[in-house]
Coordinates of C-alpha atoms and ligand atoms in Angstrom, one line a residue:
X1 CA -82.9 41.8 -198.9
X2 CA -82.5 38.3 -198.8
X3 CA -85.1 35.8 -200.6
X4 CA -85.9 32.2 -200.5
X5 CA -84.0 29.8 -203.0
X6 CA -86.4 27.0 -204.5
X7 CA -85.7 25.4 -207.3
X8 CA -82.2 27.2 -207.9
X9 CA -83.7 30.7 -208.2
X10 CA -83.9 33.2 -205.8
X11 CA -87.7 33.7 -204.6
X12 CA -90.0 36.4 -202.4
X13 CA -92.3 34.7 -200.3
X14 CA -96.3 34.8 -201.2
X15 CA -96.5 36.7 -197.8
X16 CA -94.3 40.0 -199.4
X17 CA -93.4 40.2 -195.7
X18 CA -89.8 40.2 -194.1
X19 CA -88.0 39.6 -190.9
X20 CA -85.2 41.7 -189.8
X21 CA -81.8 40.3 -189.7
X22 CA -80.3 41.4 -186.5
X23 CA -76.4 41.8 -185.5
X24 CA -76.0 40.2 -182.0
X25 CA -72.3 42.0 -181.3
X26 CA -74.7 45.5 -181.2
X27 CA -78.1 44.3 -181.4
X28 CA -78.8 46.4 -185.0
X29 CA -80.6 45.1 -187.8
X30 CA -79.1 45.1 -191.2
X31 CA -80.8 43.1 -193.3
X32 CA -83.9 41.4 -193.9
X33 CA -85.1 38.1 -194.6
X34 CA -88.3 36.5 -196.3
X35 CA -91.2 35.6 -193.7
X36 CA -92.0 32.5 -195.5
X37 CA -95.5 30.6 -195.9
X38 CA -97.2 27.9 -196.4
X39 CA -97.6 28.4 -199.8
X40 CA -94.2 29.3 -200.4
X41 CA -93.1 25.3 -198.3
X42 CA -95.3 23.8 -200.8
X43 CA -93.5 25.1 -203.9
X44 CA -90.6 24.0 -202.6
X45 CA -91.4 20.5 -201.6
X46 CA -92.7 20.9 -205.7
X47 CA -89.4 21.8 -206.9
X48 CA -87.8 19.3 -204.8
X49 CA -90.1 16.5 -205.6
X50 CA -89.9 16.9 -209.6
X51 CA -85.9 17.3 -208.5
X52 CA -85.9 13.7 -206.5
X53 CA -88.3 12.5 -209.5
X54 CA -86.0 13.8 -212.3
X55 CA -82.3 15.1 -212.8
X56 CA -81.4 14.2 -208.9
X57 CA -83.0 10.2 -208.7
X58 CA -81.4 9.5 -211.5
X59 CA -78.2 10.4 -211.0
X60 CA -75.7 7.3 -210.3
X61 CA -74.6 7.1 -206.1
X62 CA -70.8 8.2 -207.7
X63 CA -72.4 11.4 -209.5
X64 CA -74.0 12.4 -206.9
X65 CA -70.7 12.0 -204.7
X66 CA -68.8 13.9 -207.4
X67 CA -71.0 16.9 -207.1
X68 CA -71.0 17.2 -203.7
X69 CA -67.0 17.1 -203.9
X70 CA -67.3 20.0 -206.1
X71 CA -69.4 21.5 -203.5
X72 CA -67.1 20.9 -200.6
X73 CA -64.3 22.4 -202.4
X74 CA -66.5 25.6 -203.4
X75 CA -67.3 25.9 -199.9
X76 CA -63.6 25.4 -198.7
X77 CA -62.6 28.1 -201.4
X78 CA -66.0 30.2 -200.1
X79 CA -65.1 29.8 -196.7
X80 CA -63.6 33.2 -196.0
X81 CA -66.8 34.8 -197.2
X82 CA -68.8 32.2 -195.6
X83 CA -67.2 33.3 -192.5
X84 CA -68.0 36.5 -192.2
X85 CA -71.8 36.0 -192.9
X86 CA -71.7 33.7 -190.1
X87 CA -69.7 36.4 -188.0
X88 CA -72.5 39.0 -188.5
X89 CA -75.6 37.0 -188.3
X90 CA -74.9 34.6 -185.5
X91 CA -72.3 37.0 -183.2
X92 CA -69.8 34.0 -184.4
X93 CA -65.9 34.8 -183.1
X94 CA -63.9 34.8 -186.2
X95 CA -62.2 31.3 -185.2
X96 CA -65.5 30.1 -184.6
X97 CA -66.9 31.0 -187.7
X98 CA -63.7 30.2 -189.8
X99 CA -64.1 26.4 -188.1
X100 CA -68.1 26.5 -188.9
X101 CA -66.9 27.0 -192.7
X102 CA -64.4 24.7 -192.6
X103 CA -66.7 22.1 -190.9
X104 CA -69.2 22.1 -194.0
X105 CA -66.4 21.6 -196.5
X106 CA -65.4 18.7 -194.0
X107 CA -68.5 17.4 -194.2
X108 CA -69.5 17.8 -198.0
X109 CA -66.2 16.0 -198.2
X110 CA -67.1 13.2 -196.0
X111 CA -70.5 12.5 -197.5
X112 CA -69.2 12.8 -201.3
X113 CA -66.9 10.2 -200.2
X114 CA -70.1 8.2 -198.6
X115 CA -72.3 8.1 -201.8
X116 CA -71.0 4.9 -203.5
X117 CA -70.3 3.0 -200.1
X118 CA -73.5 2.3 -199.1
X119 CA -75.1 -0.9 -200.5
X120 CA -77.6 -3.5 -199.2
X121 CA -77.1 -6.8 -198.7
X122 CA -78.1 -10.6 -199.8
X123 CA -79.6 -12.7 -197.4
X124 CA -79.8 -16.5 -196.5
X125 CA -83.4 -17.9 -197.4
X126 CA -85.3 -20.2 -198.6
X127 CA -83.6 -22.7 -201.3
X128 CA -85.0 -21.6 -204.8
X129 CA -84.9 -17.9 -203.8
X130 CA -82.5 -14.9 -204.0
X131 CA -83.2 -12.1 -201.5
X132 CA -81.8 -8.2 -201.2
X133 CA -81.7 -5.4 -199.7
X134 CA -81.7 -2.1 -200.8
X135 CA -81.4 0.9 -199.1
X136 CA -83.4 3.3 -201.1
X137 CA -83.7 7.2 -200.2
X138 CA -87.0 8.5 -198.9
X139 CA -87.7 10.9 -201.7
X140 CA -88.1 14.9 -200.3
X141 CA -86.4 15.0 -196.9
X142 CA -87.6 18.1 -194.8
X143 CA -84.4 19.7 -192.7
X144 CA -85.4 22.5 -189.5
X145 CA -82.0 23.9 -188.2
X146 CA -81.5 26.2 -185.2
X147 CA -79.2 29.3 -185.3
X148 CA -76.0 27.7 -183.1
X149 CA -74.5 26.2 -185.3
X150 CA -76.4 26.8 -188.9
X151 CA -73.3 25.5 -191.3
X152 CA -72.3 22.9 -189.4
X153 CA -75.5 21.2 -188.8
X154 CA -76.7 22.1 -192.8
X155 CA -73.5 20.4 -193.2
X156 CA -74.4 16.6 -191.3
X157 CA -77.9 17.0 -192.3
X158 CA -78.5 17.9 -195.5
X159 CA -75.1 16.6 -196.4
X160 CA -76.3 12.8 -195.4
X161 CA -79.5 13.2 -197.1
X162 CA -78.2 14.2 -200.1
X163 CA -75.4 11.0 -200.3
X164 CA -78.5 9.0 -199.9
X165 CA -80.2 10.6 -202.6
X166 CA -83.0 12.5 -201.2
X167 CA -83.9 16.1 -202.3
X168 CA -84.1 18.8 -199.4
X169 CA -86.4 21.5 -197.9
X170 CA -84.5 23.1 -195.4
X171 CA -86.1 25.8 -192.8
X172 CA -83.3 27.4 -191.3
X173 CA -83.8 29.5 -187.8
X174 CA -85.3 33.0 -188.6
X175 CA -82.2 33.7 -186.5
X176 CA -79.3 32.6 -188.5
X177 CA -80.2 31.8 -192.2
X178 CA -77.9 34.3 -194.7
X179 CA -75.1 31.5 -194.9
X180 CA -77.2 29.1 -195.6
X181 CA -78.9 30.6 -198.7
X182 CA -75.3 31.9 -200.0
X183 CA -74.5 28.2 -199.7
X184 CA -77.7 27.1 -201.8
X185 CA -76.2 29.3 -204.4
X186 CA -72.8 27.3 -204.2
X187 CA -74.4 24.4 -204.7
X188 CA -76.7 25.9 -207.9
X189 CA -73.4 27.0 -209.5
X190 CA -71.2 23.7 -209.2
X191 CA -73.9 22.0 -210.8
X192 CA -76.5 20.9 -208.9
X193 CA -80.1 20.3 -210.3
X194 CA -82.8 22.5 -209.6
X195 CA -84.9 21.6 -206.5
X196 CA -81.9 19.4 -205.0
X197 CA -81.5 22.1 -202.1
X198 CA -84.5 24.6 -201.3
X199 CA -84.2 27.0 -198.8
X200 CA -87.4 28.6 -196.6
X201 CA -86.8 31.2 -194.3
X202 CA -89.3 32.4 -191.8
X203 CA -90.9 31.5 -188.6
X204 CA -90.6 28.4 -186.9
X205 CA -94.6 27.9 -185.9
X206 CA -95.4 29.4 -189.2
X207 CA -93.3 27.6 -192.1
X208 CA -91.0 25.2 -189.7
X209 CA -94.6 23.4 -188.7
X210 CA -96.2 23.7 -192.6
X211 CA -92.8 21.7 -193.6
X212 CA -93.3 19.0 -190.8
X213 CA -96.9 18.7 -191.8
X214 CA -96.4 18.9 -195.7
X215 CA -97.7 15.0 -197.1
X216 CA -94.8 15.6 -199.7
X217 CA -91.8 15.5 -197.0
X218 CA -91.1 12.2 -196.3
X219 CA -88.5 12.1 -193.7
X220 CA -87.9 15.2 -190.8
X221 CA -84.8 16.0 -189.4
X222 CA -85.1 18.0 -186.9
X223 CA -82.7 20.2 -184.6
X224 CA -83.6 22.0 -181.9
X225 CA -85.1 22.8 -178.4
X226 CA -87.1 19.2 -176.7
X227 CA -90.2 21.7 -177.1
X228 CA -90.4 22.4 -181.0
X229 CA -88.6 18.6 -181.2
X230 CA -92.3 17.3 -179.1
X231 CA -94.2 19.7 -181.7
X232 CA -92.6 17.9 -184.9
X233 CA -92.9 14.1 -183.8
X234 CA -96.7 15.3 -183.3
X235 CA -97.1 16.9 -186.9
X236 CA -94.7 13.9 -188.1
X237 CA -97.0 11.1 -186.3
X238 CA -100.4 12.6 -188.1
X239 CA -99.1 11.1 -191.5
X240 CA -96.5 8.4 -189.8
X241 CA -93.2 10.6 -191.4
X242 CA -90.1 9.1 -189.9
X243 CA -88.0 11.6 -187.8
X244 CA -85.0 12.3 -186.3
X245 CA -85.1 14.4 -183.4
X246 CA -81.1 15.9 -182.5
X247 CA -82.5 17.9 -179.1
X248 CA -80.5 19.6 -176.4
X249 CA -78.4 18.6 -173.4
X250 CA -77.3 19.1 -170.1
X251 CA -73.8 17.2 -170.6
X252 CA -71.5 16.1 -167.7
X253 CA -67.6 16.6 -167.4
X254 CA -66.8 13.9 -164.8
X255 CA -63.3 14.2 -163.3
X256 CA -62.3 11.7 -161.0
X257 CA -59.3 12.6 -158.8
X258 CA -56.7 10.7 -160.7
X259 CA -57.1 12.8 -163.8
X260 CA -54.2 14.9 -165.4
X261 CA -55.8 18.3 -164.7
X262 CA -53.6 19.7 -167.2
X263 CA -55.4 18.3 -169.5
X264 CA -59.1 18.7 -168.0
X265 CA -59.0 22.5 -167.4
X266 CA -58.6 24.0 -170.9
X267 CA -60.8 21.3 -172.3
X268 CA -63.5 22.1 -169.3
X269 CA -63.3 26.0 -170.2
X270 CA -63.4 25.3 -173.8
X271 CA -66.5 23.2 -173.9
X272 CA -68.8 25.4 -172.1
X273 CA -67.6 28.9 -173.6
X274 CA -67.5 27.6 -176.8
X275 CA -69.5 29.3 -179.0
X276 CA -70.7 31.6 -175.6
X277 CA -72.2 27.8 -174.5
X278 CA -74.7 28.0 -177.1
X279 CA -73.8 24.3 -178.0
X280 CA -76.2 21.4 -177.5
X281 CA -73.6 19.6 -176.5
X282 CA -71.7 22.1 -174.2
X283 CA -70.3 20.4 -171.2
X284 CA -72.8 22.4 -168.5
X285 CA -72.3 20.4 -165.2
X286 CA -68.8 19.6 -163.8
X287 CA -68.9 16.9 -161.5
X288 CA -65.4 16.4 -159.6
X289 CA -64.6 13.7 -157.3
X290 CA -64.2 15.0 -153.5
X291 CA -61.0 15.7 -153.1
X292 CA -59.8 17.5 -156.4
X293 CA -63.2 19.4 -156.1
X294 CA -61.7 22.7 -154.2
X295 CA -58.0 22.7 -156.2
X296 CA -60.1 22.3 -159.8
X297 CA -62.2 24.9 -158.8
X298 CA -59.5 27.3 -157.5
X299 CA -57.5 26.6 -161.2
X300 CA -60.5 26.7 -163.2
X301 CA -62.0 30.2 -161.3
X302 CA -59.0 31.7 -162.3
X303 CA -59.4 30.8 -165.9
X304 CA -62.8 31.9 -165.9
X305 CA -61.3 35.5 -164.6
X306 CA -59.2 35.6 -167.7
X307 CA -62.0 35.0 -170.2
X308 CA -62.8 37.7 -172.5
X309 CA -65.9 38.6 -174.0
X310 CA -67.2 41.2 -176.6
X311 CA -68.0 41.6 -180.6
X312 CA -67.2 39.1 -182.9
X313 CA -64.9 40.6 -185.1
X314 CA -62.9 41.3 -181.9
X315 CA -62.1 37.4 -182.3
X316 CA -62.2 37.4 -178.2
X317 CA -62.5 34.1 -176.4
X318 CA -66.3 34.6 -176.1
X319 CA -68.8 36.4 -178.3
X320 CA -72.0 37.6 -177.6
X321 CA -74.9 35.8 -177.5
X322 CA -77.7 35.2 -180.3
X323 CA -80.6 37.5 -178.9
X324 CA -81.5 39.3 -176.5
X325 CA -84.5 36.7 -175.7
X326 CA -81.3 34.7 -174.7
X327 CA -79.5 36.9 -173.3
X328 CA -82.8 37.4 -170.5
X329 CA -83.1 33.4 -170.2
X330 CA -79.6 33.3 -169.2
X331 CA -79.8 36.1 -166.9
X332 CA -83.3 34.5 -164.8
X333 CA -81.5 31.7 -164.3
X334 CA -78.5 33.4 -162.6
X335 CA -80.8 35.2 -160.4
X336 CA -82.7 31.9 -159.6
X337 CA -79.2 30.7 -158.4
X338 CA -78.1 34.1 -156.4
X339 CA -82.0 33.6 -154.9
X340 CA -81.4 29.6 -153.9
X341 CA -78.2 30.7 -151.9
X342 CA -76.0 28.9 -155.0
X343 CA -71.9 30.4 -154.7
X344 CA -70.3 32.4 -157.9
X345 CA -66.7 30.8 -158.6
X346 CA -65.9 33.7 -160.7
X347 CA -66.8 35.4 -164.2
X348 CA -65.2 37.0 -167.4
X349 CA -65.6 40.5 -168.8
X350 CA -67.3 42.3 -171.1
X351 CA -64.6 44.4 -172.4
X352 CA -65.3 48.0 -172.9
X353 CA -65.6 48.3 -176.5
X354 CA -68.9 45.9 -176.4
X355 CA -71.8 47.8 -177.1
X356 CA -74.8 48.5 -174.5
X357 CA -76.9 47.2 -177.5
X358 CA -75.2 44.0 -177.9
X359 CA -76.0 40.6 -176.0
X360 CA -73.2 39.9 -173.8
X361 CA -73.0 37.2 -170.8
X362 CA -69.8 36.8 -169.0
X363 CA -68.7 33.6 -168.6
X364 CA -69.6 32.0 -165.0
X365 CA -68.6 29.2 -162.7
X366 CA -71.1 28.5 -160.2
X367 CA -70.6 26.0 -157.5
X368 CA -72.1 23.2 -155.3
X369 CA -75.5 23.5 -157.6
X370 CA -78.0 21.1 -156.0
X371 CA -79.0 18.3 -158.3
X372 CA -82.4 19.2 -158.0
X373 CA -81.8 22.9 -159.1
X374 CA -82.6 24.1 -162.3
X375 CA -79.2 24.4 -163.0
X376 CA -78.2 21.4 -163.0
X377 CA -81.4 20.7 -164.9
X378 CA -82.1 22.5 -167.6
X379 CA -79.9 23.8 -170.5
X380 CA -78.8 26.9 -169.8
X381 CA -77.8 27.7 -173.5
X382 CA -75.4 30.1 -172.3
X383 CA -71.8 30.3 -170.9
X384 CA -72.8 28.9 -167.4
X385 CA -70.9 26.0 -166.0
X386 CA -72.5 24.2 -162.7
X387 CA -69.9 22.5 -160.5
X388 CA -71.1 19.8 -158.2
X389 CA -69.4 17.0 -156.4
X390 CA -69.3 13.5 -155.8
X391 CA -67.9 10.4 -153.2
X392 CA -67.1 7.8 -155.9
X393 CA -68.1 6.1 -159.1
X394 CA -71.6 5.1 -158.1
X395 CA -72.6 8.5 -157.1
X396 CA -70.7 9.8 -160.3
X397 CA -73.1 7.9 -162.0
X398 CA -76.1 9.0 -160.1
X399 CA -75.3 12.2 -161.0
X400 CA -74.2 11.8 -164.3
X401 CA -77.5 10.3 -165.0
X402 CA -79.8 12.7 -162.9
X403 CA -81.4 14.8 -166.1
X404 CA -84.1 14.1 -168.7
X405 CA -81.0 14.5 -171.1
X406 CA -78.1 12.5 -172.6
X407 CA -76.2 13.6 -175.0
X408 CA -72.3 13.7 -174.7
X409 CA -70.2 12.7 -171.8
X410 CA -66.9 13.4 -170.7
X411 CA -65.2 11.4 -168.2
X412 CA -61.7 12.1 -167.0
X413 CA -59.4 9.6 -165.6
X414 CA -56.6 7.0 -165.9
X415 CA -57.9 3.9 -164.4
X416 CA -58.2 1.9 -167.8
X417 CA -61.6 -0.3 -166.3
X418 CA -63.2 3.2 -165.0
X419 CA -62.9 4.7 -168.4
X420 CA -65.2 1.3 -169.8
X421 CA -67.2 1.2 -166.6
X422 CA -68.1 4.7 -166.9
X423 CA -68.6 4.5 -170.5
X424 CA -71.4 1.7 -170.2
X425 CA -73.2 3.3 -167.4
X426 CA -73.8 6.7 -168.7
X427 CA -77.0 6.9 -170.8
X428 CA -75.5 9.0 -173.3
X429 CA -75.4 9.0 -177.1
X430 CA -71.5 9.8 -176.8
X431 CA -68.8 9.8 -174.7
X432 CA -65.7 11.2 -174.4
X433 CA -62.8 9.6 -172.5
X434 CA -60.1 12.0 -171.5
X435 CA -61.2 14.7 -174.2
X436 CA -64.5 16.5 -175.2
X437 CA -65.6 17.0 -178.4
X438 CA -68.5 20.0 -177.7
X439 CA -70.1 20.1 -181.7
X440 CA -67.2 18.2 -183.0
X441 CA -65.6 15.3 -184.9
X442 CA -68.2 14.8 -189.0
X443 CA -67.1 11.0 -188.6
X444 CA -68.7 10.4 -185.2
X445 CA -72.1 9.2 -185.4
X446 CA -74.1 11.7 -183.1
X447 CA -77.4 12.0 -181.5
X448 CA -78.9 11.5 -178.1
X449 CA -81.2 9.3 -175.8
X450 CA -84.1 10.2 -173.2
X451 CA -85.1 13.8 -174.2
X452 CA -81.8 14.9 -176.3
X453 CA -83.7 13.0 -179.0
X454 CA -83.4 9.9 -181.1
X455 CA -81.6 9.2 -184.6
X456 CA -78.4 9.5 -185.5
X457 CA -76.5 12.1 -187.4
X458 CA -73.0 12.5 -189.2
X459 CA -71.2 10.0 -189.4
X460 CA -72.0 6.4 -192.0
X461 CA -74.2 5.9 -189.5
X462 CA -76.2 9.1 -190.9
X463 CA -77.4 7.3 -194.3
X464 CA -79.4 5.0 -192.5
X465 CA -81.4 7.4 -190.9
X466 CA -81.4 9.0 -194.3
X467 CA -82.7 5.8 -196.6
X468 CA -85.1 3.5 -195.9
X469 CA -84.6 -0.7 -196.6
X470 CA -86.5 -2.6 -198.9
X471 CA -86.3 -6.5 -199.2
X472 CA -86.5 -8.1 -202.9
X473 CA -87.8 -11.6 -202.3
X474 CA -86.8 -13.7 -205.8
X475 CA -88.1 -17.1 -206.1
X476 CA -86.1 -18.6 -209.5
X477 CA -86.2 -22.1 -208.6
Ligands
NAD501 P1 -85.8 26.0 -181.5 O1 -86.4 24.6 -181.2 O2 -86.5 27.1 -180.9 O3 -85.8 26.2 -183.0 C1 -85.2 25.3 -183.9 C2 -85.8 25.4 -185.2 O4 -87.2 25.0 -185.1 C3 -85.8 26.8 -185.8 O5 -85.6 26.8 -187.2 C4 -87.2 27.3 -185.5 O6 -87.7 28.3 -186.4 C5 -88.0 26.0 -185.7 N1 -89.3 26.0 -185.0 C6 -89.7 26.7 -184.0 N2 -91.0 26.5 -183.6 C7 -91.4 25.5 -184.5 C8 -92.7 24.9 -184.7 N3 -93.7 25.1 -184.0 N4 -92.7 24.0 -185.7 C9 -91.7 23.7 -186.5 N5 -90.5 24.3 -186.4 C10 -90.4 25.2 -185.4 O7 -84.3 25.8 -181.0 P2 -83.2 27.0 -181.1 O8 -83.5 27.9 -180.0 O9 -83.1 27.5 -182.5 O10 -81.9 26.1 -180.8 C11 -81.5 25.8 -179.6 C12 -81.9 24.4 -179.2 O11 -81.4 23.5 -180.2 C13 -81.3 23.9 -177.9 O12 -82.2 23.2 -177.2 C14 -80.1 23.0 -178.4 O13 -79.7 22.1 -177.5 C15 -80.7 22.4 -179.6 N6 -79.7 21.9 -180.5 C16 -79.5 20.5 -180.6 C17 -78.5 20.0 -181.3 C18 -78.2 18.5 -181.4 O14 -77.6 18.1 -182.4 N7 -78.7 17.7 -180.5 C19 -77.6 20.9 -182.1 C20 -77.9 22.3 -182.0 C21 -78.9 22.7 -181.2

């Protein structure tokens, strides 16, 4: 059974009820999980408040940097058993899950390296007065994290927050949260102080909301679906918390016609099976310019026929997918595109030795998706790519820009002024010019506009979002 961690301890929640912990390669449950509460939030915004208030706020910025060095190489020397945690809770390939560890090291790593870089400023004023800046941490920083990609985004999250020197109450998804309390532990035994990191499992309207409420949290970073990202600004607003909302997408691969399509097909298969497209920043609509539209399509049709897809520890090139709530979202909208007339390209398979139980989805590549279709609207979340074409760079753009999203987008070309034109006119918080970087890339400051959210994470760019200014007006004559 696994409990909550607060304050460095393990913990049962005041509720003495437990989730399951299901397996998605066969759909079994083998462990369980603490159905958190309230109650049980509050004593860890306690812990981490006395934490921020004590041992933590007053460590020095290179302290706290060396600490979470010791915690990146812990992880890197964890990472095999970090791995396979992953593996069984989220359904993870093996190279998936290897990179996931490797990721938090990487960013651990990054943001121990981060601590004692940032610094305010002095500013020109009046004569007779000295004025700074300082950026100062918010105190207890509250962290809600979807089951995707749990390490990696515990990793860019909590990893800023604590280089800035706040204290953190993390909810992780009631579907993916065993790695993240092994990695609580870590940090307990390299030495961090109780309360520093407190992990609260359990439902998302039931503790995920009393964390977003709590008057002791003040800063929310949230990651997840535009819905739950709506309900946390609300809860946040009541009590004017600062949030960061890292939402979904609905990203574009654009390929014009004078791409090297060497390079475009692996990276276009890669970014939306990746993870079995359970990435918020999958590359789910393929928009190719006319006349490379039916020879890409061909190519990348037949790589879709190759794709594989069964257990994790098969290590295939897909895995299954997290539940089968999932699995049924990504099957209505396939038949909503068989019922609006919209042509299969081709699919994986689900090899044999998948189990009926598990949640598989073959890989699919469906073509000429109407803008206006759902499809082309609406994250999928699965391993669904929608192909659509276009005349020229204008209607690229049209296209490109068509969704309440913008998150990441690729654009494919070699015309040196397309690659800048294209880059300023897609609304996007990335983009990628002749690669894709689906999840990737710790230094890259990351986050989206319109509805994929607002804030930015990993990257330097991260401790600003993570610390709040303060100007010291001296007047010394
Ligand atoms: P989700 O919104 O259902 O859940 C995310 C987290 O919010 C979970 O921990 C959940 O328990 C919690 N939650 C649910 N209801 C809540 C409530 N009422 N109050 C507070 N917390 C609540 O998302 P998901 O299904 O876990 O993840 C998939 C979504 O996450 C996709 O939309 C994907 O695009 C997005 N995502 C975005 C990024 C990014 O960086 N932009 C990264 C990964 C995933």
């Amino acid at each position: 059974m696994q409990l909550h961690f607060i304050a460095n301890a393990p913990v049962r929640s005041s509720s003495e009820r437990t989730l399951p912990v299901i397996d998605p390669s066969d759909g079994q449950p083998y462990d369980t999980i603490q159905r958190g509460t309230p109650e049980d939030i509050d004593a860890a915004v306690r812990a981490a408040r006395q934490c921020f208030e004590g041992p933590w706020g007053k460590l020095s910025a290179a302290e706290r940097g060396r600490l979470l060095m010791r915690l990146s190489l812990k992880v890197s020397a964890c990472s095999e058993e970090l791995a396979a945690i992953e593996q069984r809770d989220c359904g993870k390939p093996t190279k998936q899950a290897r990179a996931d560890a490797l990721a938090l090291a990487r960013y651990f790593e990054f943001y121990a390296g981060a601590c004692d870089k940032l610094h305010g400023e002095t500013l020109p004023y009046q004569e007779g007065y000295t004025v700074l800046t300082w950026r100062e941490p918010h105190g207890v920083t509250g962290h809600v994290i979807p089951w995707n990609y749990p390490m990696q985004i515990f990793g860019r999250s909590v990893g800023g927050a604590l280089a800035a020197g706040n204290a953190c109450v993390v909810k992780p998804s009631e579907d993916a949260c065993v790695s993240l309390i092994r990695v609580a532990q870590l940090a307990a035994e390299v030495g961090f102080p109780a309360g520093a990191i407190n992990i609260v499992t359990g439902l998302g309207h039931e503790v995920g909301d009393a964390l977003a409420r709590h008057a002791g949290v003040d800063h929310i970073s949230f990651t997840g679906s535009p819905r739950v990202g709506t309900l946390i600004q609300q809860a946040a607003a009541e009590r004017h918390c600062p949030v960061t909302l890292e939402l979904g997408g609905k990203s574009p691969q654009i390929v014009f016609a004078d791409a090297d399509l060497e390079q475009v097909l692996p990276t276009v298969v890669n970014a939306i099976v990746q993870n079995a497209g359970q990435t918020c920043s999958a590359g789910s609509r393929l928009l190719v310019e006319d006349s490379v539209y039916e020879p890409l399509l061909e190519r990348l049709g037949e790589a879709f026929t190759r794709l594989r897809v069964g257990p994790a520890a098969m290590d295939l090139d897909v895995g299954p997918l997290i539940r089968q709530s999932q699995q049924q979202r990504v099957w209505d909208f396939l038949s909503d595109a068989q019922h609006a007339g919209i042509s299969l390209v081709a699919q994986g398979t689900v090899v044999d030795e998948a189990p009926q139980s598990g949640f598989y989805q073959a890989p699919t590549l469906l073509r000429d998706v109407p803008v206006a279709h759902r499809l082309a609207q609406e994250e999928v979340f699965g391993p669904v790519l929608a192909a659509m074409r276009f005349r020229d760079e204008d209607h690229a753009v049209e296209l490109a820009n068509a969704t309440r999203f913008g998150l990441v987008a690729g654009v494919w070309t070699r015309d040196g002024g397309r690659m800048l034109r294209m880059a300023r006119r897609v609304r996007s918080g990335q983009v990628f010019i002749n690669n894709y970087g689906a999840g990737g890339g710790v230094e890259l400051p990351f986050g989206g506009v319109k509805s994929s959210g607002h804030g930015r994470e990993k990257g330097f760019e991260a401790l600003y979002g993570f610390t709040t200014l303060k100007t010291v007006a001296i007047r010394h004559g």
